[in-house]
Rosetta silent file (secondary structure, phi, psi, omega in degrees, C-alpha in Angstrom):
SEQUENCE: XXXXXXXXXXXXXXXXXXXXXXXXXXXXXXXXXXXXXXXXXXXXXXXXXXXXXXXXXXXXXXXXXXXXXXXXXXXXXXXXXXXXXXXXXXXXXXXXXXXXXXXXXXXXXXXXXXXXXXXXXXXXXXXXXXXXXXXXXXXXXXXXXXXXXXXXXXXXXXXXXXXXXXXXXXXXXXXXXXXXXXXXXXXXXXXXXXXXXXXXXXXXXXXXXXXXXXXXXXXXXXXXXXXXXXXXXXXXXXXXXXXXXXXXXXXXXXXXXXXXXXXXXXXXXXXXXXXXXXXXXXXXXXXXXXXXXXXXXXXXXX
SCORE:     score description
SCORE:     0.000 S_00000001
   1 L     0.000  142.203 -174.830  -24.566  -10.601  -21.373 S_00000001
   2 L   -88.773  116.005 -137.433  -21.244  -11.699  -22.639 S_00000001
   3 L  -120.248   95.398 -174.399  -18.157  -10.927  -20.243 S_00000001
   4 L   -57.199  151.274  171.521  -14.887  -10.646  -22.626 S_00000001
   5 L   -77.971  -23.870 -169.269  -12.109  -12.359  -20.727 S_00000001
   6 L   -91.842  -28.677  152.573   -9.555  -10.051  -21.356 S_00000001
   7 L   -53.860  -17.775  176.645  -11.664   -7.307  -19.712 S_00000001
   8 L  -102.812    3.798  143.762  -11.570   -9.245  -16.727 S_00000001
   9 H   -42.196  -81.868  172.481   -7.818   -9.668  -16.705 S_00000001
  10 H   -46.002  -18.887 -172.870   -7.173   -6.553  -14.627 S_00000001
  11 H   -68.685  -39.108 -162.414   -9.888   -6.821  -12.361 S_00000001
  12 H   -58.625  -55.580 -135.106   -8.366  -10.635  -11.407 S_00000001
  13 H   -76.900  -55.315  175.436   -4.889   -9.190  -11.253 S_00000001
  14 H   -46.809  -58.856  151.583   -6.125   -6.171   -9.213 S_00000001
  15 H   -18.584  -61.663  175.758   -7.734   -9.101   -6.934 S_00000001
  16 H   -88.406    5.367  177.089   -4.251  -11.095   -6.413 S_00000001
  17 H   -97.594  -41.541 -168.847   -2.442   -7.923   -6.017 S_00000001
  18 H   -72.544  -28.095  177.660   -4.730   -6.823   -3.182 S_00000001
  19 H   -54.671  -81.907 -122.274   -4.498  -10.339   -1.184 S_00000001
  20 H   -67.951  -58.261 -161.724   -0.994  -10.259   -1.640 S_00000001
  21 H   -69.607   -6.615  169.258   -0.663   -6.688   -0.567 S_00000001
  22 H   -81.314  -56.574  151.521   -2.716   -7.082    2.331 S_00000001
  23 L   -36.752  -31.939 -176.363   -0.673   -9.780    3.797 S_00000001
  24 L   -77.800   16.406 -176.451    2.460   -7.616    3.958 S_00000001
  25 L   -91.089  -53.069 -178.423    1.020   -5.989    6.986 S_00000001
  26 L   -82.666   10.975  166.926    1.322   -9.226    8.950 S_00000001
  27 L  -115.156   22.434  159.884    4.828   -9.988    7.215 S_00000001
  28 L   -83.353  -56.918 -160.787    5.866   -6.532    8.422 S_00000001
  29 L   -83.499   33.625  172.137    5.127   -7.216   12.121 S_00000001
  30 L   -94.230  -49.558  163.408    6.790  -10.727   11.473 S_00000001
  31 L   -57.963  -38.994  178.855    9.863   -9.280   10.420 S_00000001
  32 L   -82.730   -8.966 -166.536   10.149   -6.368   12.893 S_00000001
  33 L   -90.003   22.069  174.465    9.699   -8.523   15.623 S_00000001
  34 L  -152.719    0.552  178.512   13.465   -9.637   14.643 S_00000001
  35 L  -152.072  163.577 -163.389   15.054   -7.332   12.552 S_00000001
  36 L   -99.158  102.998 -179.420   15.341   -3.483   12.448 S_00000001
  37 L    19.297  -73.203 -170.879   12.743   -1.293   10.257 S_00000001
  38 L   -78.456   -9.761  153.620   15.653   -0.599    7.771 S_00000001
  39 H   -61.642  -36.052  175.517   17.177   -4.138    7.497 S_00000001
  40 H   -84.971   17.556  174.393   13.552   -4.964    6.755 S_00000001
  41 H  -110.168  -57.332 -159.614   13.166   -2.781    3.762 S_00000001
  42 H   -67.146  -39.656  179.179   16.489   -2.537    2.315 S_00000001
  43 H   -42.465  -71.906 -174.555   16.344   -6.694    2.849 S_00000001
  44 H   -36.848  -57.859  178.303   12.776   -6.355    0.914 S_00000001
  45 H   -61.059  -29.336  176.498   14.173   -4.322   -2.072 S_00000001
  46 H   -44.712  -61.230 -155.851   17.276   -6.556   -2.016 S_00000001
  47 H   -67.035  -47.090  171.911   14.836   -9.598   -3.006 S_00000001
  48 H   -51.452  -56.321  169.539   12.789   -7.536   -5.126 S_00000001
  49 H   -45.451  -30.768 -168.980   15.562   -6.613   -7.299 S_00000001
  50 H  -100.541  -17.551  147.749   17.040   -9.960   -8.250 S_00000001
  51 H   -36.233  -67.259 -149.284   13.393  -10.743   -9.005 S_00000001
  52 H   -76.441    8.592 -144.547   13.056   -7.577  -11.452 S_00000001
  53 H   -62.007  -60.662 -162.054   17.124   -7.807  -12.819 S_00000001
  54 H   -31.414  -42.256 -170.846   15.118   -9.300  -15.893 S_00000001
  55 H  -113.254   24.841  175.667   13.324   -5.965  -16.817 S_00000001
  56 L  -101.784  -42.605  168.990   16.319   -3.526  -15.996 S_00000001
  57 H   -50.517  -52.890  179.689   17.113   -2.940  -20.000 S_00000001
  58 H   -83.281   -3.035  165.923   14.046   -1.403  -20.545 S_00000001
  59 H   -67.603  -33.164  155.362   14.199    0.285  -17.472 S_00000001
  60 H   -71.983  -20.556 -157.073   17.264    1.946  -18.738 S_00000001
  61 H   -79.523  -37.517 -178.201   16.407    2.219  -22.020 S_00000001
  62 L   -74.502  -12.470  163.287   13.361    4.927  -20.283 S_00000001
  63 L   -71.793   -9.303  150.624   15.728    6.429  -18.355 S_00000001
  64 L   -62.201  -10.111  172.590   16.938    8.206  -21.139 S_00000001
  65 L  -102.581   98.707 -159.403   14.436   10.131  -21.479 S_00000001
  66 H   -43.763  -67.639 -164.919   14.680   13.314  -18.751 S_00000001
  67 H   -53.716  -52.929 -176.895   11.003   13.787  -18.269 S_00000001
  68 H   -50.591  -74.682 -152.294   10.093   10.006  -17.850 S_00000001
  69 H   -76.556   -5.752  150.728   12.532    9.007  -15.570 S_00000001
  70 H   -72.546  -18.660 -172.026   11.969   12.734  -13.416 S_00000001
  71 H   -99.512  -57.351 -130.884    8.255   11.128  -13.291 S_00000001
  72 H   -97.368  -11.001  164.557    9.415    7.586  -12.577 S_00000001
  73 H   -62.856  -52.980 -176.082   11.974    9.410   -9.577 S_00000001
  74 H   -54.024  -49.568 -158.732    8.989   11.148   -8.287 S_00000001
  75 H   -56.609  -66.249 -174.396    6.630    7.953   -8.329 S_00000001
  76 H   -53.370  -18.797 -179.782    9.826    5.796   -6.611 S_00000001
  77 H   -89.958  -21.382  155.851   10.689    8.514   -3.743 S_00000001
  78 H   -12.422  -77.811  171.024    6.792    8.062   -2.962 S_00000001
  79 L  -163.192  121.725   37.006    7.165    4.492   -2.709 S_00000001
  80 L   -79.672  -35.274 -159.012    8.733    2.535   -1.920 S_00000001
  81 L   -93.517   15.759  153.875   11.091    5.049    0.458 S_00000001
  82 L   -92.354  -76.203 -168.559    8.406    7.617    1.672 S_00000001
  83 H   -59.348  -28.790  178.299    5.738    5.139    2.073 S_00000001
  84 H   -71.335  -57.892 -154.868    7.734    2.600    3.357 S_00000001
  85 H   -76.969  -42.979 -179.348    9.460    4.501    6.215 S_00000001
  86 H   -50.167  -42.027 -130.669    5.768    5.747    7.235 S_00000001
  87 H  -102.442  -41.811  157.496    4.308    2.422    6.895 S_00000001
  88 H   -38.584  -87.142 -135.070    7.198    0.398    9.263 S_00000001
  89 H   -59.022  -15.741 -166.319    7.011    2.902   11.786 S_00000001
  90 H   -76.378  -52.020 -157.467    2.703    2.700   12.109 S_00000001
  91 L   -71.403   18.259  160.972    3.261   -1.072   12.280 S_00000001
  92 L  -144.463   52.472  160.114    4.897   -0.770   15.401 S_00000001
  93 L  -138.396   -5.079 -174.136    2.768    1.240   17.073 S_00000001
  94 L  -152.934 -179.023 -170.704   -0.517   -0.117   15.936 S_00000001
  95 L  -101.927  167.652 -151.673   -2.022   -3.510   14.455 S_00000001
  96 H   -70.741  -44.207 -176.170   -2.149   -4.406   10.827 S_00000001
  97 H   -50.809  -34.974 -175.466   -6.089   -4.642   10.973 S_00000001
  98 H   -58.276  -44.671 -176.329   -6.129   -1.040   12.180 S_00000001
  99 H   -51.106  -55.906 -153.576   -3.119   -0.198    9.571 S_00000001
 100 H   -75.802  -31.923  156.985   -5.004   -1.556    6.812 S_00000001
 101 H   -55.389  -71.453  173.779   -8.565    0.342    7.522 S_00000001
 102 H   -32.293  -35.414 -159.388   -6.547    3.826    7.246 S_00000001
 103 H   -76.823  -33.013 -161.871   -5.043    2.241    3.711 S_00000001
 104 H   -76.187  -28.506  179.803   -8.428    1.917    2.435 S_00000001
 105 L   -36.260  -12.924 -145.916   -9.284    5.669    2.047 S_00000001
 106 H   -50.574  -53.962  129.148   -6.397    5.547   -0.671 S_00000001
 107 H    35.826  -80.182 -150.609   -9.415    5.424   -3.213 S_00000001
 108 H   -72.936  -48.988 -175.937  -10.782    8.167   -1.979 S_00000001
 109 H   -80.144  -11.297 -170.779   -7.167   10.756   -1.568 S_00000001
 110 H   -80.405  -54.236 -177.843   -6.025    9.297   -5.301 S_00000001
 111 H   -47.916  -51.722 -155.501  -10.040   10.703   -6.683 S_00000001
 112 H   -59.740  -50.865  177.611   -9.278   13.995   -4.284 S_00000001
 113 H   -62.472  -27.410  162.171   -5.735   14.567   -5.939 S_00000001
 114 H   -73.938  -26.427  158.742   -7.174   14.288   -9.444 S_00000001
 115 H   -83.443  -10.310  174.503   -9.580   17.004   -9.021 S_00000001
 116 H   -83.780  -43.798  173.475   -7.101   19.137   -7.438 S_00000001
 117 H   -52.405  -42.403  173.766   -4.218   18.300   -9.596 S_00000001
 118 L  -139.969   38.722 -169.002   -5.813   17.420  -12.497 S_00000001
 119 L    31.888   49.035 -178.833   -9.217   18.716  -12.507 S_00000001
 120 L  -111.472  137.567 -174.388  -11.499   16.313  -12.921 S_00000001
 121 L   -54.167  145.467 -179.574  -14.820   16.478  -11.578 S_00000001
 122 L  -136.720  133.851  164.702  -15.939   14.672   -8.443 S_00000001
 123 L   -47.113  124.457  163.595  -19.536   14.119   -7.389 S_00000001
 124 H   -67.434   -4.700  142.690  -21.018   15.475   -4.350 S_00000001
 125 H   -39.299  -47.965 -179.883  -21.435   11.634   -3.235 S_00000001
 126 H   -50.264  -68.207 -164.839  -17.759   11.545   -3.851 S_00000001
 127 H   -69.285  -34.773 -178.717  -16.704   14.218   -1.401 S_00000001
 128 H   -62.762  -57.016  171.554  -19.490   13.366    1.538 S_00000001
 129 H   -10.930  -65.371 -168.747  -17.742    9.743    0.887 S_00000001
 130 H   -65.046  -42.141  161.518  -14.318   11.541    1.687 S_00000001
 131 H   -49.129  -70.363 -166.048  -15.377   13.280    4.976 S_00000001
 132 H   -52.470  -33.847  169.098  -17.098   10.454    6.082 S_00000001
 133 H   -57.709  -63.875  162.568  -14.076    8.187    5.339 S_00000001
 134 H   -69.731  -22.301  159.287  -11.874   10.190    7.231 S_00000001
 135 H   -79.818  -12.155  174.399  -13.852   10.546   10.313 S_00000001
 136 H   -78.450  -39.323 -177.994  -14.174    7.194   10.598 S_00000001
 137 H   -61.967  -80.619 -139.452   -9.759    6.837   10.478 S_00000001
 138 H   -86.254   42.142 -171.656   -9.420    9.482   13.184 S_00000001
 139 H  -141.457  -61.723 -179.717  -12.474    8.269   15.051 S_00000001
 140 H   -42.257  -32.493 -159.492  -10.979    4.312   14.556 S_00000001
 141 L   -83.370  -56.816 -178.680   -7.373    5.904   15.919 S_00000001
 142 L   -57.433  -24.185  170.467   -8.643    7.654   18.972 S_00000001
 143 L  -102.496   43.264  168.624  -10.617    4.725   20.299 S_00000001
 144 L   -69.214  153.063 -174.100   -7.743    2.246   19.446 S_00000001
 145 L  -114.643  128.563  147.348   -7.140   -0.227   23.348 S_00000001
 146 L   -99.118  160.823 -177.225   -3.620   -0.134   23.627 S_00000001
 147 L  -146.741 -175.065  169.878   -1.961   -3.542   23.504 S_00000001
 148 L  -100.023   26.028  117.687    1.535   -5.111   22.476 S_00000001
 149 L    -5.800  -73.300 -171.571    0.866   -5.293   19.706 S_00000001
 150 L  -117.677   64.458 -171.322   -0.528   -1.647   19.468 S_00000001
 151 L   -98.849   74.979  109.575    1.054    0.755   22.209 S_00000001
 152 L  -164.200   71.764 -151.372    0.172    3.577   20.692 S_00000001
 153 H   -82.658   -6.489  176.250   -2.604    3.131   17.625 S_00000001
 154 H   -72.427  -37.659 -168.867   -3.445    6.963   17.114 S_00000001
 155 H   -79.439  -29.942  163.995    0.478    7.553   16.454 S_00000001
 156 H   -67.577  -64.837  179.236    0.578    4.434   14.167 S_00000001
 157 H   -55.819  -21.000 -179.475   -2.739    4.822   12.379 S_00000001
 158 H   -90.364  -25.911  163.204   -1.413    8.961   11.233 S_00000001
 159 H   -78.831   -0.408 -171.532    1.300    7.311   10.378 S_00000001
 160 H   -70.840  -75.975 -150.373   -0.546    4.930    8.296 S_00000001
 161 H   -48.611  -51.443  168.069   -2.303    7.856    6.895 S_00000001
 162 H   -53.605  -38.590  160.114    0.794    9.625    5.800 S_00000001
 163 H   -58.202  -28.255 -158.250    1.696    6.404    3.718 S_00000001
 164 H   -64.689  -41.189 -175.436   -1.770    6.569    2.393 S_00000001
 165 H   -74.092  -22.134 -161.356   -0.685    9.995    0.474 S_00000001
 166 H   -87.366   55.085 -178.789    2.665    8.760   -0.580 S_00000001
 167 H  -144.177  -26.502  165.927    0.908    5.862   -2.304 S_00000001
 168 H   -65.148  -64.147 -144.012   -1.381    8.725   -4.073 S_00000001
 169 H   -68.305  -33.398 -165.666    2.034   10.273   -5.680 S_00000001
 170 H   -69.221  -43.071  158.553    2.686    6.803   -6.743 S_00000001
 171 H   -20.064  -78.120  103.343   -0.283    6.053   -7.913 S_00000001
 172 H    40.043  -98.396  173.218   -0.248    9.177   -9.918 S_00000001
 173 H   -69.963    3.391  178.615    2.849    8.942  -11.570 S_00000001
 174 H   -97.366    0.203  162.336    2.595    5.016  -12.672 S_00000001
 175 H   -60.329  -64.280  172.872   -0.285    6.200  -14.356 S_00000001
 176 H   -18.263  -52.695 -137.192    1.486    8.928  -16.151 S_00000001
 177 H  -116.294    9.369 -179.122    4.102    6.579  -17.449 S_00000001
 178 H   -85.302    1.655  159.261    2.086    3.158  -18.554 S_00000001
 179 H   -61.567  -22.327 -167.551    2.069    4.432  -22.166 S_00000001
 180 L   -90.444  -56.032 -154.262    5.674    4.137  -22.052 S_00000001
 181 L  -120.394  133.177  172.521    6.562    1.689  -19.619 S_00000001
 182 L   -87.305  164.283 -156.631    5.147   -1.950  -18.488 S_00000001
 183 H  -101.379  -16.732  145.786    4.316   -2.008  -15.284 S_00000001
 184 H   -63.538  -51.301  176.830    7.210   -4.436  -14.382 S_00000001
 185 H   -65.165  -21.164  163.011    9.808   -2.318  -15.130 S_00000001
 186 H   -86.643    4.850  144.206    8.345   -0.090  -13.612 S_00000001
 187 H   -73.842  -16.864 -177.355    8.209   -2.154  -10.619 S_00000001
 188 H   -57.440  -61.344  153.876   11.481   -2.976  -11.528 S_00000001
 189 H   -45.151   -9.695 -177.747   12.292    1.017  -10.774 S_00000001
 190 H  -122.314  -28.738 -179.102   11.019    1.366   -7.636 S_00000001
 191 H   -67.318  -49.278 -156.529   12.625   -1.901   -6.299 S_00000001
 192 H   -68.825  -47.080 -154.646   16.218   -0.740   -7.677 S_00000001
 193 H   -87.814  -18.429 -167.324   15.723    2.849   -6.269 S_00000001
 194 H   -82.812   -0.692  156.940   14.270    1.958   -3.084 S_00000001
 195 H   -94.188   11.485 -171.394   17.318   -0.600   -2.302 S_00000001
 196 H  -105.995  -42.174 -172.871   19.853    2.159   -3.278 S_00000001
 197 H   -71.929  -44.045 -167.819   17.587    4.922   -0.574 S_00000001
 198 H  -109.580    9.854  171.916   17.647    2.329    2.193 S_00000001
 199 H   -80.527   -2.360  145.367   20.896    0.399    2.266 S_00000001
 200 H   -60.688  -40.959 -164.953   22.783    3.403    3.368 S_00000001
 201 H   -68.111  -16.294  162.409   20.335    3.990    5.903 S_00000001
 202 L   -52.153  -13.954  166.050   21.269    0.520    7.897 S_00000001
 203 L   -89.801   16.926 -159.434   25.116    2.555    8.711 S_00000001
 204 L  -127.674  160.024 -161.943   23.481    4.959   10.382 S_00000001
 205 L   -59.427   57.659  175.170   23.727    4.689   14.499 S_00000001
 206 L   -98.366 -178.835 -146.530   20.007    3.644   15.555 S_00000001
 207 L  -154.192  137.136  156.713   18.597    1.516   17.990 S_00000001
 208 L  -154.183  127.553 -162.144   15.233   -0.128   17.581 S_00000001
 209 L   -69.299  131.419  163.874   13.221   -2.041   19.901 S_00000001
 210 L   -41.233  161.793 -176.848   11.684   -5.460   18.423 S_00000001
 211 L  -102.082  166.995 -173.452    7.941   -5.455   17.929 S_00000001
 212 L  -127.993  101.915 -173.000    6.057   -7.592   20.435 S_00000001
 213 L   -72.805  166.548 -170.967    3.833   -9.722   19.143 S_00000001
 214 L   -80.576  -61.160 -151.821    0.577  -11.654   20.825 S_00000001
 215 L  -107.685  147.025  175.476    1.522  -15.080   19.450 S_00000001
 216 L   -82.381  155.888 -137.454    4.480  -16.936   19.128 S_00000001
 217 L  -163.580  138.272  170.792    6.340  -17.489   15.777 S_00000001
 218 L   -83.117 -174.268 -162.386    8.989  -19.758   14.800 S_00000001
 219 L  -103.141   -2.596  150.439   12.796  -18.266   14.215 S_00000001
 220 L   -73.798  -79.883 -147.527   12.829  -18.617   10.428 S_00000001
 221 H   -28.539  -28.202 -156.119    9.710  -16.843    9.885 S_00000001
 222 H   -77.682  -57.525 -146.863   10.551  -13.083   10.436 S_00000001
 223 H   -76.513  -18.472  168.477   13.841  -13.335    7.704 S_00000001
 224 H   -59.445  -46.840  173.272   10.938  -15.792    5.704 S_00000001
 225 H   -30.829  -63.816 -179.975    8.954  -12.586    6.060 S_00000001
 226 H   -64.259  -43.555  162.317   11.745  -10.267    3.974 S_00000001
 227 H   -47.180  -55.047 -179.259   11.862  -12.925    1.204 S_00000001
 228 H   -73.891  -18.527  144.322    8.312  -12.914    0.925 S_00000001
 229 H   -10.741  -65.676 -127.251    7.983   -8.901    1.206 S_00000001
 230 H   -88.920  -32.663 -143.057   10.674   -8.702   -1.235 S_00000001
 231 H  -126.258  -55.909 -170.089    9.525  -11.485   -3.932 S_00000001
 232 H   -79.515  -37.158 -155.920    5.375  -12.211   -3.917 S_00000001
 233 H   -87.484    4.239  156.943    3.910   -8.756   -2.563 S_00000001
 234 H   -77.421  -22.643  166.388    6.170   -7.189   -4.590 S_00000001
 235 H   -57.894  -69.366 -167.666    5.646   -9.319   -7.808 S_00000001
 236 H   -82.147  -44.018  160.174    2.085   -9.796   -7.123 S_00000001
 237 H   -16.843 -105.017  179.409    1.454   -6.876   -4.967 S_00000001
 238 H   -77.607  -13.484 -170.666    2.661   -3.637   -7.207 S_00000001
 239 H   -98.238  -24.809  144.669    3.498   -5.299  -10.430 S_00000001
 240 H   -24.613  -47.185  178.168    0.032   -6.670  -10.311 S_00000001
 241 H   -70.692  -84.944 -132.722   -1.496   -2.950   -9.028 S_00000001
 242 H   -59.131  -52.753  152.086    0.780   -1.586  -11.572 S_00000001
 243 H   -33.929  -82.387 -170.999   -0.916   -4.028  -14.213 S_00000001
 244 L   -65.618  -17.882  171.204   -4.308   -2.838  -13.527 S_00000001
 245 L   -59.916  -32.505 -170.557   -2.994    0.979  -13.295 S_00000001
 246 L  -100.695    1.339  158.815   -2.060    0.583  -16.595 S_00000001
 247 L  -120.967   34.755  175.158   -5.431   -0.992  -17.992 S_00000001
 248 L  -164.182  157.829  170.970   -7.570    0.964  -16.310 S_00000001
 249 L   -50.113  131.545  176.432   -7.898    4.657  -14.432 S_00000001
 250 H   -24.220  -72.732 -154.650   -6.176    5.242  -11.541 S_00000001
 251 H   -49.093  -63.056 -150.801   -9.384    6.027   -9.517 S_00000001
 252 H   -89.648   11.192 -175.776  -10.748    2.345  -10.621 S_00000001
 253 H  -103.441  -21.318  164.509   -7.897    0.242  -10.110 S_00000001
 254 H   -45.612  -48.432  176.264   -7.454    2.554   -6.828 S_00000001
 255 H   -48.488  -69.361 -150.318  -11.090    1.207   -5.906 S_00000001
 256 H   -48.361  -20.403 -161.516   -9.671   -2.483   -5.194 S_00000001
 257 H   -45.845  -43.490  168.984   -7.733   -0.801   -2.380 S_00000001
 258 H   -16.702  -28.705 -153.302  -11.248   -1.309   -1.098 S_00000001
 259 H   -97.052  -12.982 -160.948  -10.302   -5.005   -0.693 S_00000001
 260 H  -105.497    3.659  179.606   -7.408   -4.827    1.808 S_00000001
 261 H   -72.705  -45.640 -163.293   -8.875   -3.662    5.034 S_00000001
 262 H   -50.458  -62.819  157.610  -11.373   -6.640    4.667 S_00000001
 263 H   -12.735  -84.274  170.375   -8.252   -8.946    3.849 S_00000001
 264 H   -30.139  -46.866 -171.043   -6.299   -7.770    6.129 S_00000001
 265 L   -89.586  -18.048 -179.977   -8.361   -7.995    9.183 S_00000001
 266 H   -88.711  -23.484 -163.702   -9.073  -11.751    8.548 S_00000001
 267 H   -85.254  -24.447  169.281   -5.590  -12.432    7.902 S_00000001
 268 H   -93.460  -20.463  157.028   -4.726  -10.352   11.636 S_00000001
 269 H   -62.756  -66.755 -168.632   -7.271  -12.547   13.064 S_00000001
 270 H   -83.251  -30.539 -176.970   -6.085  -15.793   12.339 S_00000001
 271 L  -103.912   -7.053 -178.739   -2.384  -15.634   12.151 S_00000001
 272 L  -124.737   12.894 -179.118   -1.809  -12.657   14.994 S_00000001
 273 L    76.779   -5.427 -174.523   -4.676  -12.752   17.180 S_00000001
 274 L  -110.083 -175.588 -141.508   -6.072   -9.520   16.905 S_00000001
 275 L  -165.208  173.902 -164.954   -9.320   -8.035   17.266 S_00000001
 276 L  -140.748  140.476 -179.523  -10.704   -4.574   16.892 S_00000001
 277 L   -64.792  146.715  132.553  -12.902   -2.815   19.845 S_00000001
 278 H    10.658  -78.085  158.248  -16.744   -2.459   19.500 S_00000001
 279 H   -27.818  -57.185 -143.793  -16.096    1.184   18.546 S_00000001
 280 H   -81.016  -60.384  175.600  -13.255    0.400   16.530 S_00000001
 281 H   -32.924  -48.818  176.468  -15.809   -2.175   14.099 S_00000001
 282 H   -16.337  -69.454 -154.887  -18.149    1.004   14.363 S_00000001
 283 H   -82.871  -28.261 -177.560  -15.849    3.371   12.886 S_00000001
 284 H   -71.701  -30.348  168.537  -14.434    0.830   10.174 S_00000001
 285 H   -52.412  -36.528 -167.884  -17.937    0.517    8.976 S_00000001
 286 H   -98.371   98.660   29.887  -18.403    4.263    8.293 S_00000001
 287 H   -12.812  -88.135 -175.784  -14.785    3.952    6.713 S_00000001
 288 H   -30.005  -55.061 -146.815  -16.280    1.413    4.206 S_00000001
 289 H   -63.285  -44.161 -178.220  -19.286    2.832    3.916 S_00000001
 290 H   -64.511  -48.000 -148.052  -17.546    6.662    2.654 S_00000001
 291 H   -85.734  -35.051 -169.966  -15.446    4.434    0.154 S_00000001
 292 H   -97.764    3.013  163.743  -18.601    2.621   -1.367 S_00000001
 293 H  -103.276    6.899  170.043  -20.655    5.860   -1.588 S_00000001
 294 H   -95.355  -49.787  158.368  -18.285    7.763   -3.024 S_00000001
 295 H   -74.671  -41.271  154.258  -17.609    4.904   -5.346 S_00000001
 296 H     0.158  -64.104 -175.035  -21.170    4.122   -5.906 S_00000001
 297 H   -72.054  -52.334 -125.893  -21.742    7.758   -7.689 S_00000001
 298 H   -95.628  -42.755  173.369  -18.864    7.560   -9.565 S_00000001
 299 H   -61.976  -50.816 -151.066  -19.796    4.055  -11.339 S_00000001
 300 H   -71.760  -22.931  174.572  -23.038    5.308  -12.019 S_00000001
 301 L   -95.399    0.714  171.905  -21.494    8.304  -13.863 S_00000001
 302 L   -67.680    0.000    0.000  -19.245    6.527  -15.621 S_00000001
């Protein structure tokens, strides 16, 4: 059978977007372990912007238009500056491999929000999938070992989980808007608003303890971290995602999500040392397991 290349654009893209985006877990706790949650965002968006400056005319040119840019407000308070403040605060209570199994359900709450939202049928495969997926996340959180890493992984992993929805909304609305908009500017848009949401927040009086990592790190890396945050997972990361959202349905470019626990966890092995309990492997298996029988049906009815 012959395999057009240009159908197999998004999947690749979807592919280097999930690597990339899996890696920001370990250049989160790289970063925090030297600079303070909101220096390490607004820093991120900083980088990201003078990346996207290129794609700010047609980003304006869509802002004329009330509904679009009320959609492309919604998508951007989502994420970056909902999901982002959830997604700091997990990683410094719990470890990116943990972080990144809770991420993968996303799949699974983007299909849930389209039949409530927008009514489209889901399979009963789909929905046992969806249980099962989430008992494995609160079943993975409660038998989290704390470590320093992780001192506190149930309060980190719900906080995961709370990124997990604002990453639905995003999800959601860059679908809405890829008739209109390429999915750079509209990465472009989310970079711009989310350094405008958090560079106020860096005046305001907090305190925050560095995170305390297993391994030792040299003293460029964490501010290397915020460059690389700001300029590949955000290039490759969402304007990549954003790429495949716009050649394909949410739900299947939502599927790759699939890819970043796996990622993730090799990538928390080798550069941070960490490890996952007995249990913990257990429960990320019936994680997986909910996401590929829920996808599974869903192929087949396609």
């Amino acid at each position: 059978m012959k395999i057009s290349l240009q159908k197999c654009i998004p999947h690749i893209t979807l592919i280097i977007g999930m690597t990339a985006w899996a890696s920001s877990f370990i250049g989160l706790k790289f970063a925090l372990s030297a600079y303070s949650p909101f220096q390490v965002i607004a820093g991120r968006m900083f980088f990201a912007s003078l990346v996207c400056l290129p794609f700010l005319k047609q980003l304006l040119h869509l802002l004329k238009d009330r509904r679009k840019a009320l959609i492309l407000l919604g998508g951007t308070l989502c994420e970056p500056c909902s999901y982002f403040l959830f997604e700091t605060a997990a990683l410094r209570y719990t470890s990116s491999a943990q972080a990144g199994m809770v991420l993968a359900i996303m799949p699974l709450c983007v299909g849930f929000c389209a039949w409530l939202l927008l009514k489209e049928k889901q399979s009963l495969f789909a929905w046992i999938g969806f249980i099962l997926a989430f008992f494995g996340v609160f079943w993975l959180s409660f038998s989290g070992e704390t470590s320093q890493s992780a001192p506190n992984p149930f309060l980190g992993n719900m906080l995961e989980l709370g990124a997990v929805f604002c990453g639905v909304g995003y999800t959601l609305s860059c679908r809405s808007l890829t008739a209109s908009i390429s999915p750079w500017a509209f990465t472009a848009g989310m970079s711009f608003v989310g350094l405008l949401f958090y560079l106020p927040l860096n005046l305001l009086p907090l305190e925050f303890a560095p995170v305390v990592l297993d391994v030792e790190i040299p003293s460029w890396l964490p501010f290397f971290s915020i460059f690389y945050l700001g300029v590949v997972v955000s290039m490759l990361g969402y304007g990549f995602y954003n790429f495949g959202v716009s050649r394909l349905s949410a739900t299947e470019a939502a599927a790759y999500i699939n890819l970043i626990p796996v990622i993730t966890l090799i990538i928390g092995v080798v550069f941070l040392q960490e490890s996952l309990t007995a249990t913990q492997y257990i429960a990320s298996f019936i994680i997986l397991s909910g996401m590929l029988l829920s996808q599974y049906k869903t192929q087949k009815k396609g």
